[in-house]
Short mmCIF file of N, CA and C in Angstrom, two decimals:
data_model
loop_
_atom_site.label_atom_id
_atom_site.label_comp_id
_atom_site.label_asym_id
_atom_site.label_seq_id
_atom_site.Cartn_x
_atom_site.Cartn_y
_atom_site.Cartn_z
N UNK A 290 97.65 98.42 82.81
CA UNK A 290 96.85 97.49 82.01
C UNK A 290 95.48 97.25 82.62
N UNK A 291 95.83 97.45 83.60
CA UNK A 291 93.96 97.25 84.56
C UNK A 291 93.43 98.94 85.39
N UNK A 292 92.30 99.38 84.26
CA UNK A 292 91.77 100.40 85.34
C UNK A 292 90.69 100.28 86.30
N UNK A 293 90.62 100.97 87.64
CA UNK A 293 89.42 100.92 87.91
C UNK A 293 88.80 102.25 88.07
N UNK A 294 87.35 102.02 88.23
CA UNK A 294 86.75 103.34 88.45
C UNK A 294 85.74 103.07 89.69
N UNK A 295 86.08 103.94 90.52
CA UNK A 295 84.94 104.71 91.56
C UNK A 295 83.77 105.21 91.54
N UNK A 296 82.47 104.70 92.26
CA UNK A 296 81.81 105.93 91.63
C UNK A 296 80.89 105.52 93.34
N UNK A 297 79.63 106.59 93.57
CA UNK A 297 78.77 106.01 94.05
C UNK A 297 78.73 107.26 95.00
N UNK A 298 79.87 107.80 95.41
CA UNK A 298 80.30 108.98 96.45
C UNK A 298 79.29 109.82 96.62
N UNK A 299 79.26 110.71 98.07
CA UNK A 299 77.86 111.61 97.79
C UNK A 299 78.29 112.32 99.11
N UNK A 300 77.42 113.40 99.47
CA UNK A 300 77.11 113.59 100.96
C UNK A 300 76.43 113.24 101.56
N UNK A 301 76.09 112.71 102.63
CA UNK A 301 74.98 112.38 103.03
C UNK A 301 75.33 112.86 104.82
N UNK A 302 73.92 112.46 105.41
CA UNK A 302 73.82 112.32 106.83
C UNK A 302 74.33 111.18 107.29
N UNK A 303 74.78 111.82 108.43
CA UNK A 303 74.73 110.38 109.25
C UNK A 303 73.81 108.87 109.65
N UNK A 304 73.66 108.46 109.55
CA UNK A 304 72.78 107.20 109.48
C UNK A 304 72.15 106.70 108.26
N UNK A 305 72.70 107.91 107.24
CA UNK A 305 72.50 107.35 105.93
C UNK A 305 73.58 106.06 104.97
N UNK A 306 72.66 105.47 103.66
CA UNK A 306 73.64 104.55 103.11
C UNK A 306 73.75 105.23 101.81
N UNK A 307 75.29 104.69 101.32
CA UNK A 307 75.84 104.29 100.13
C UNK A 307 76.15 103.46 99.72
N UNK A 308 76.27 103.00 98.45
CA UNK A 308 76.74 102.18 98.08
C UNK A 308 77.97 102.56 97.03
N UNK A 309 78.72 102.37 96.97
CA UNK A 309 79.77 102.39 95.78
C UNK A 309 80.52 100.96 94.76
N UNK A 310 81.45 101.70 94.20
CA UNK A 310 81.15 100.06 93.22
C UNK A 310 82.50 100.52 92.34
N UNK A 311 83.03 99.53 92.25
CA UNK A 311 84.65 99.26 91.60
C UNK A 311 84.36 99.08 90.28
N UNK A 312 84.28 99.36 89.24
CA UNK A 312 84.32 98.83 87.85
C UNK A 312 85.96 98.88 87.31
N UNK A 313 86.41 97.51 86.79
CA UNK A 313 87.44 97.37 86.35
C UNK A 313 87.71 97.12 85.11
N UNK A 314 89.01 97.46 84.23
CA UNK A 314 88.23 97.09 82.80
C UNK A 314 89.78 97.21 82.36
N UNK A 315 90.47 96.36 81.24
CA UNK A 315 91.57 96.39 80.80
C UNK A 315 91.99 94.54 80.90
N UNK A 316 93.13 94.34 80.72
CA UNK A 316 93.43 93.15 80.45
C UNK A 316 93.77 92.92 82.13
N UNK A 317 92.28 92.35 82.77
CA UNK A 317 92.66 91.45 83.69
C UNK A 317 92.60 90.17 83.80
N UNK A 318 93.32 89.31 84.56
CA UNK A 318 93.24 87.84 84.39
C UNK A 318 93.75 87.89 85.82
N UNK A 319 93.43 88.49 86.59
CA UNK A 319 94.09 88.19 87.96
C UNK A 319 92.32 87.14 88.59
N UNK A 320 93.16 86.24 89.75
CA UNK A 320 92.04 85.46 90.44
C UNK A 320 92.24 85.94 91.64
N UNK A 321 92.35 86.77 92.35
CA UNK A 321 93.26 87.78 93.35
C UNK A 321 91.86 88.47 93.70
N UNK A 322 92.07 89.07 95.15
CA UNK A 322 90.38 89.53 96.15
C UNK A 322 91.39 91.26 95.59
N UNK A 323 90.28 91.86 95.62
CA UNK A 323 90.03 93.48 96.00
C UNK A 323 89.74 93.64 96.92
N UNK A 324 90.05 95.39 97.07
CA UNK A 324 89.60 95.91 98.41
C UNK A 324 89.54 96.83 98.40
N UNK A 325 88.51 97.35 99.73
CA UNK A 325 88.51 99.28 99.45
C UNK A 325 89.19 99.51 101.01
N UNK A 326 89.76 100.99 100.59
CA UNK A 326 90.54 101.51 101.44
C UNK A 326 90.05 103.04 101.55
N UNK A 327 90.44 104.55 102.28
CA UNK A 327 90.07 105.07 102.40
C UNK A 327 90.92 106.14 103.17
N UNK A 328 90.75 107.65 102.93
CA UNK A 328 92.18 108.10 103.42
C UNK A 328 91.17 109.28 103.75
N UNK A 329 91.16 110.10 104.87
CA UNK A 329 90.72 111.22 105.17
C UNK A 329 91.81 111.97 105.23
N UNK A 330 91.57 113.92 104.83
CA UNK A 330 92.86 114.78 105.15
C UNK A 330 93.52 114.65 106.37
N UNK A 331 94.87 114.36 105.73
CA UNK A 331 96.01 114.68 107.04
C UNK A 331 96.24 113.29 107.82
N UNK A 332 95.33 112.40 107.01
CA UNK A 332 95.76 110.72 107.79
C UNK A 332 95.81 110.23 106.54
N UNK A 333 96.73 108.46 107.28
CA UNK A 333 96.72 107.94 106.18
C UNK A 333 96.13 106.94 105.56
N UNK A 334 96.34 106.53 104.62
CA UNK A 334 95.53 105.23 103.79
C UNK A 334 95.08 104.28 104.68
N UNK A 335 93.85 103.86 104.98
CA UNK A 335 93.67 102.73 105.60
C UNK A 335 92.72 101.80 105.22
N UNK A 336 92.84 100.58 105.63
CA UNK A 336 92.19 99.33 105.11
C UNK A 336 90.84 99.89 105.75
N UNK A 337 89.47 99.27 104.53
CA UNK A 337 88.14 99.22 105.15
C UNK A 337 88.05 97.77 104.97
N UNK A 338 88.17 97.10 103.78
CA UNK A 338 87.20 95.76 103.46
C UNK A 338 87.95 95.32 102.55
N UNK A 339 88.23 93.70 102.18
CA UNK A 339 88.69 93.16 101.27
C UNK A 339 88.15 92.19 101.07
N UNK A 340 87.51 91.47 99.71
CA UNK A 340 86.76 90.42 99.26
C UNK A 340 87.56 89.30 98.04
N UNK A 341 87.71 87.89 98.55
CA UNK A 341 87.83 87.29 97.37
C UNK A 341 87.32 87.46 96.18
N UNK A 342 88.16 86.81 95.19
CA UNK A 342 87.51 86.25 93.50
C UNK A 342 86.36 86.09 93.74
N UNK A 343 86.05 84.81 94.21
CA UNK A 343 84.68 84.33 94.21
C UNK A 343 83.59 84.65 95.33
N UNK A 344 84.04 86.33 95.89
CA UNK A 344 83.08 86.48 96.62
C UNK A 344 82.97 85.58 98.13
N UNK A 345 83.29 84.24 98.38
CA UNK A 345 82.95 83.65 99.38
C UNK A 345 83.93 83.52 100.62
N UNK A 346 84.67 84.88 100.64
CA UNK A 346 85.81 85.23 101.73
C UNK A 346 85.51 86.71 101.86
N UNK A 347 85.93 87.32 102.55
CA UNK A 347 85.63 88.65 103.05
C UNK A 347 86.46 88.67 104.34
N UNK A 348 86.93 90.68 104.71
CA UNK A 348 87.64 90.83 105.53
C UNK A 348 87.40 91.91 105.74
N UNK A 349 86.78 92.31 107.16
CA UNK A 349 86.86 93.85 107.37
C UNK A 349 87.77 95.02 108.28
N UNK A 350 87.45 96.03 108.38
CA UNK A 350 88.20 96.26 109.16
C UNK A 350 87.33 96.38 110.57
N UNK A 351 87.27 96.37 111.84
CA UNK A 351 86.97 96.68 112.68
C UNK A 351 85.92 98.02 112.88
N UNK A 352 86.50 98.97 112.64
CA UNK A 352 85.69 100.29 112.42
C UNK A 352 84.51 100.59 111.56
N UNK A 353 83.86 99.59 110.78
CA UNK A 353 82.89 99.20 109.75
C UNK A 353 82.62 97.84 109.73
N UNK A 354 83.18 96.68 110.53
CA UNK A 354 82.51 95.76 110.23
C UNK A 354 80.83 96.02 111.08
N UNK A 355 79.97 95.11 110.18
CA UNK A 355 78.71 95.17 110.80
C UNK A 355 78.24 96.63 110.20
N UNK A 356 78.54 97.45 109.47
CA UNK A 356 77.93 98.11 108.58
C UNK A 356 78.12 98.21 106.98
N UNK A 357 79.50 97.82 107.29
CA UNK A 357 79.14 98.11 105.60
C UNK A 357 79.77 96.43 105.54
N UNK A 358 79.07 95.97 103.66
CA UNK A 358 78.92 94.98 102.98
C UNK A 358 80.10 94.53 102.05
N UNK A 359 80.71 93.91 101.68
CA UNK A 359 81.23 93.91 99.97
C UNK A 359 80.43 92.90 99.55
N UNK A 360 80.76 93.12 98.28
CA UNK A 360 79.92 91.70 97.24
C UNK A 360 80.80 92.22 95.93
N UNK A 361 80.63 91.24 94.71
CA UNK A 361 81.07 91.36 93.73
C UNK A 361 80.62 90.99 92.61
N UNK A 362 80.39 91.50 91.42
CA UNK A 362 79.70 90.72 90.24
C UNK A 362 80.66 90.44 89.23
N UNK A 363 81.58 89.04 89.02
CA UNK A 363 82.36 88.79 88.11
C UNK A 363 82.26 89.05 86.87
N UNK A 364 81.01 88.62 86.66
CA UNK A 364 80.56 89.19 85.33
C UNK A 364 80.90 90.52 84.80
N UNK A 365 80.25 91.37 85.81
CA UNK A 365 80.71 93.21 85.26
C UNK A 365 81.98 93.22 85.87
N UNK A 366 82.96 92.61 86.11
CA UNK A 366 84.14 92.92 86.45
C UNK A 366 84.07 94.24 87.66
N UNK A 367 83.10 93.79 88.66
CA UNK A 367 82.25 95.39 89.60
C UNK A 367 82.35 94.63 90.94
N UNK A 368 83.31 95.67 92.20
CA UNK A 368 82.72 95.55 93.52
C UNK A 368 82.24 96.09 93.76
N UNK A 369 80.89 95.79 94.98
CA UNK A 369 80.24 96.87 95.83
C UNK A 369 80.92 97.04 96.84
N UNK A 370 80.21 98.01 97.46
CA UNK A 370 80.89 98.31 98.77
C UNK A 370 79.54 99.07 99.50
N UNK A 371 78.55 98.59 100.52
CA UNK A 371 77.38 99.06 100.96
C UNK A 371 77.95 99.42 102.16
N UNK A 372 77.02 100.42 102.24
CA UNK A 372 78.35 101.37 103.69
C UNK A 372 76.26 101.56 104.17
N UNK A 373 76.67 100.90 105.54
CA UNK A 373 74.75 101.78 105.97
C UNK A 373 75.83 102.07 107.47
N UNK A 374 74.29 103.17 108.12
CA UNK A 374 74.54 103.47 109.32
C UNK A 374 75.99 104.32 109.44
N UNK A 375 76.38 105.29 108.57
CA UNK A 375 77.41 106.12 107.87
C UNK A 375 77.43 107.25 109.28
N UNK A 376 78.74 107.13 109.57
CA UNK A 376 78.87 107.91 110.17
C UNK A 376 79.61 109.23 110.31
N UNK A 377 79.61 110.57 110.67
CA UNK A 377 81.32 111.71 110.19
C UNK A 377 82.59 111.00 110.38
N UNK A 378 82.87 109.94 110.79
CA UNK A 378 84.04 109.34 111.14
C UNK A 378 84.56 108.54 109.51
N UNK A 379 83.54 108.59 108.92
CA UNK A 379 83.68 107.53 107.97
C UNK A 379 83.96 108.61 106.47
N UNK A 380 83.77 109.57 106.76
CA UNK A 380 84.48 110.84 105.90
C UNK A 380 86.00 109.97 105.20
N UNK A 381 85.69 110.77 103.83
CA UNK A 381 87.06 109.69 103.30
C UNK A 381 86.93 110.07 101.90
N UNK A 382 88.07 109.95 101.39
CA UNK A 382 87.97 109.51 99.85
C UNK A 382 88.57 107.64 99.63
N UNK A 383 87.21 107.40 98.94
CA UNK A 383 87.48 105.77 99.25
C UNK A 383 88.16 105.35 97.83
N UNK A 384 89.12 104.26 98.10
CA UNK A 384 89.58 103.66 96.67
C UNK A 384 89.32 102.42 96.91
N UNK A 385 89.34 102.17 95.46
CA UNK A 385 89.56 99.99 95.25
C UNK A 385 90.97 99.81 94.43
N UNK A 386 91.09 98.51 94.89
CA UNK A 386 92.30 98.35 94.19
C UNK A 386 92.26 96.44 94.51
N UNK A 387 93.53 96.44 93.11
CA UNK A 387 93.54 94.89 93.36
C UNK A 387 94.65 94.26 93.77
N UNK A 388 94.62 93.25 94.80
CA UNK A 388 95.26 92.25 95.65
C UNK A 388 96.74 92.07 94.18
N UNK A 389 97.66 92.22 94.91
CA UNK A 389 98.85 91.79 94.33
C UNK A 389 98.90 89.75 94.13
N UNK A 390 98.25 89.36 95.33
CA UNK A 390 98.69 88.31 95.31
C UNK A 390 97.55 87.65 96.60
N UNK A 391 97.42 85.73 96.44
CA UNK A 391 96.25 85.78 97.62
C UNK A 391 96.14 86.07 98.58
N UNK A 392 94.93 85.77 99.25
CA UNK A 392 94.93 86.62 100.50
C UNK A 392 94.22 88.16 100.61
N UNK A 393 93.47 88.13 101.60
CA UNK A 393 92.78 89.34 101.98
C UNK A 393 93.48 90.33 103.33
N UNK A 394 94.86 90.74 103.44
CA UNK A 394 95.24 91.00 104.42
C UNK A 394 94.95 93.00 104.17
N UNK A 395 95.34 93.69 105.22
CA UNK A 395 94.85 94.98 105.01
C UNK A 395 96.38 95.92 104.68
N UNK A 396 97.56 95.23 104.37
CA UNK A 396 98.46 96.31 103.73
C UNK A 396 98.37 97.27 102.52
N UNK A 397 98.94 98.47 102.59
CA UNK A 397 98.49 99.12 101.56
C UNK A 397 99.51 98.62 100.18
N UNK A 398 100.51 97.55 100.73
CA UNK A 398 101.51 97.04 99.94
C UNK A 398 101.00 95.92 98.99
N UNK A 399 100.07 95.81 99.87
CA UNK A 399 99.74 94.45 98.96
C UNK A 399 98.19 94.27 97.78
N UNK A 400 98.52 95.51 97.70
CA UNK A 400 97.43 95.87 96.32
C UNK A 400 98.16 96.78 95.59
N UNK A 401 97.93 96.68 94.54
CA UNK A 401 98.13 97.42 93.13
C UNK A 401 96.99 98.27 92.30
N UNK A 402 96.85 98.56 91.18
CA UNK A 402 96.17 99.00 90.46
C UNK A 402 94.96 99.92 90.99
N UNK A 403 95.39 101.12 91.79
CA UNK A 403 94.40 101.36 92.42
C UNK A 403 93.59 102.58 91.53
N UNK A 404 91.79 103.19 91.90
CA UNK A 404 91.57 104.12 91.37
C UNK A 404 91.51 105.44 91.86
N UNK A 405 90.91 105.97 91.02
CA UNK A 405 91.20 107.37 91.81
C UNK A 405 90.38 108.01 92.71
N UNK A 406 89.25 106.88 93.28
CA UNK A 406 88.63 107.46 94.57
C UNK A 406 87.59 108.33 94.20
N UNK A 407 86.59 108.29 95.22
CA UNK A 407 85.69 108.87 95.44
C UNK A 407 84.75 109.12 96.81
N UNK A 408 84.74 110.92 96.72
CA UNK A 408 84.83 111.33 97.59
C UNK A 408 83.18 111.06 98.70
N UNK A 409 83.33 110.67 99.78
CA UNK A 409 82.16 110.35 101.00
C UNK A 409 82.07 111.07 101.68
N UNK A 410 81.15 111.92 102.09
CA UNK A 410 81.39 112.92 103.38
C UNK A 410 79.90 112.36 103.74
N UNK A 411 80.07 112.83 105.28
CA UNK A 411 78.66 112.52 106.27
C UNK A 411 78.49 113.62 107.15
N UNK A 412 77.62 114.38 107.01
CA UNK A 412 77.32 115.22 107.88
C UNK A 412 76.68 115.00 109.45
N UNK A 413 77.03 115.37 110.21
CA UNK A 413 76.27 114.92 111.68
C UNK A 413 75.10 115.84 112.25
#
């Protein structure tokens, strides 16, 4: 009932930025934070960032905090996700998805509706 879409993905260099961005669209009524996550070949899913409803909570992971951003525009039913200072480590296909329930914690259990990602590579 709720899709999202990915977009924003690219190659870039290292020390370069992206931004990407969640667009969601279907019958949502959840008040529940999103989050992006991110899986490179041969590892697994892991938490980057998770943001409340209203934007005024946030959670990162360690390995990106202090570079990359979230924000959200309720209105377009849209997260960002500003990734600067990108590094080959940060290689990934990134997804969003939404919080089952409150709380910004980093399980991959505790989100649902996820999309189908889009792909980041960083060259060094």
């Amino acid at each position: 009932q709720v899709q999202l879409v990915e977009s924003g993905g690219g190659l870039v260099q290292a020390g370069d930025s992206l931004r990407l961005s969640c667009a969601a669209s279907g019958r949502t009524f959840s008040t529940h934070g999103m989050g992006w996550f991110r899986q490179a070949p041969g590892k697994e899913r892991e938490f980057v960032a998770a943001i409340s409803w209203s934007g005024g909570r946030t959670n990162y992971a360690d390995s990106v905090k202090g570079r990359f951003t979230l924000s959200r525009d309720n209105a377009k039913n849209t997260v960002y996700l500003q990734m600067n200072s990108l590094k080959p480590e940060d290689t990934a296909v990134y997804y969003c998805a939404v919080r089952k329930y409150y709380g910004l914690g980093s399980g991959v259990d505790e989100y649902e509706y996820w999309g189908q990602g889009t792909q980041v590579t960083v060259s060094s």
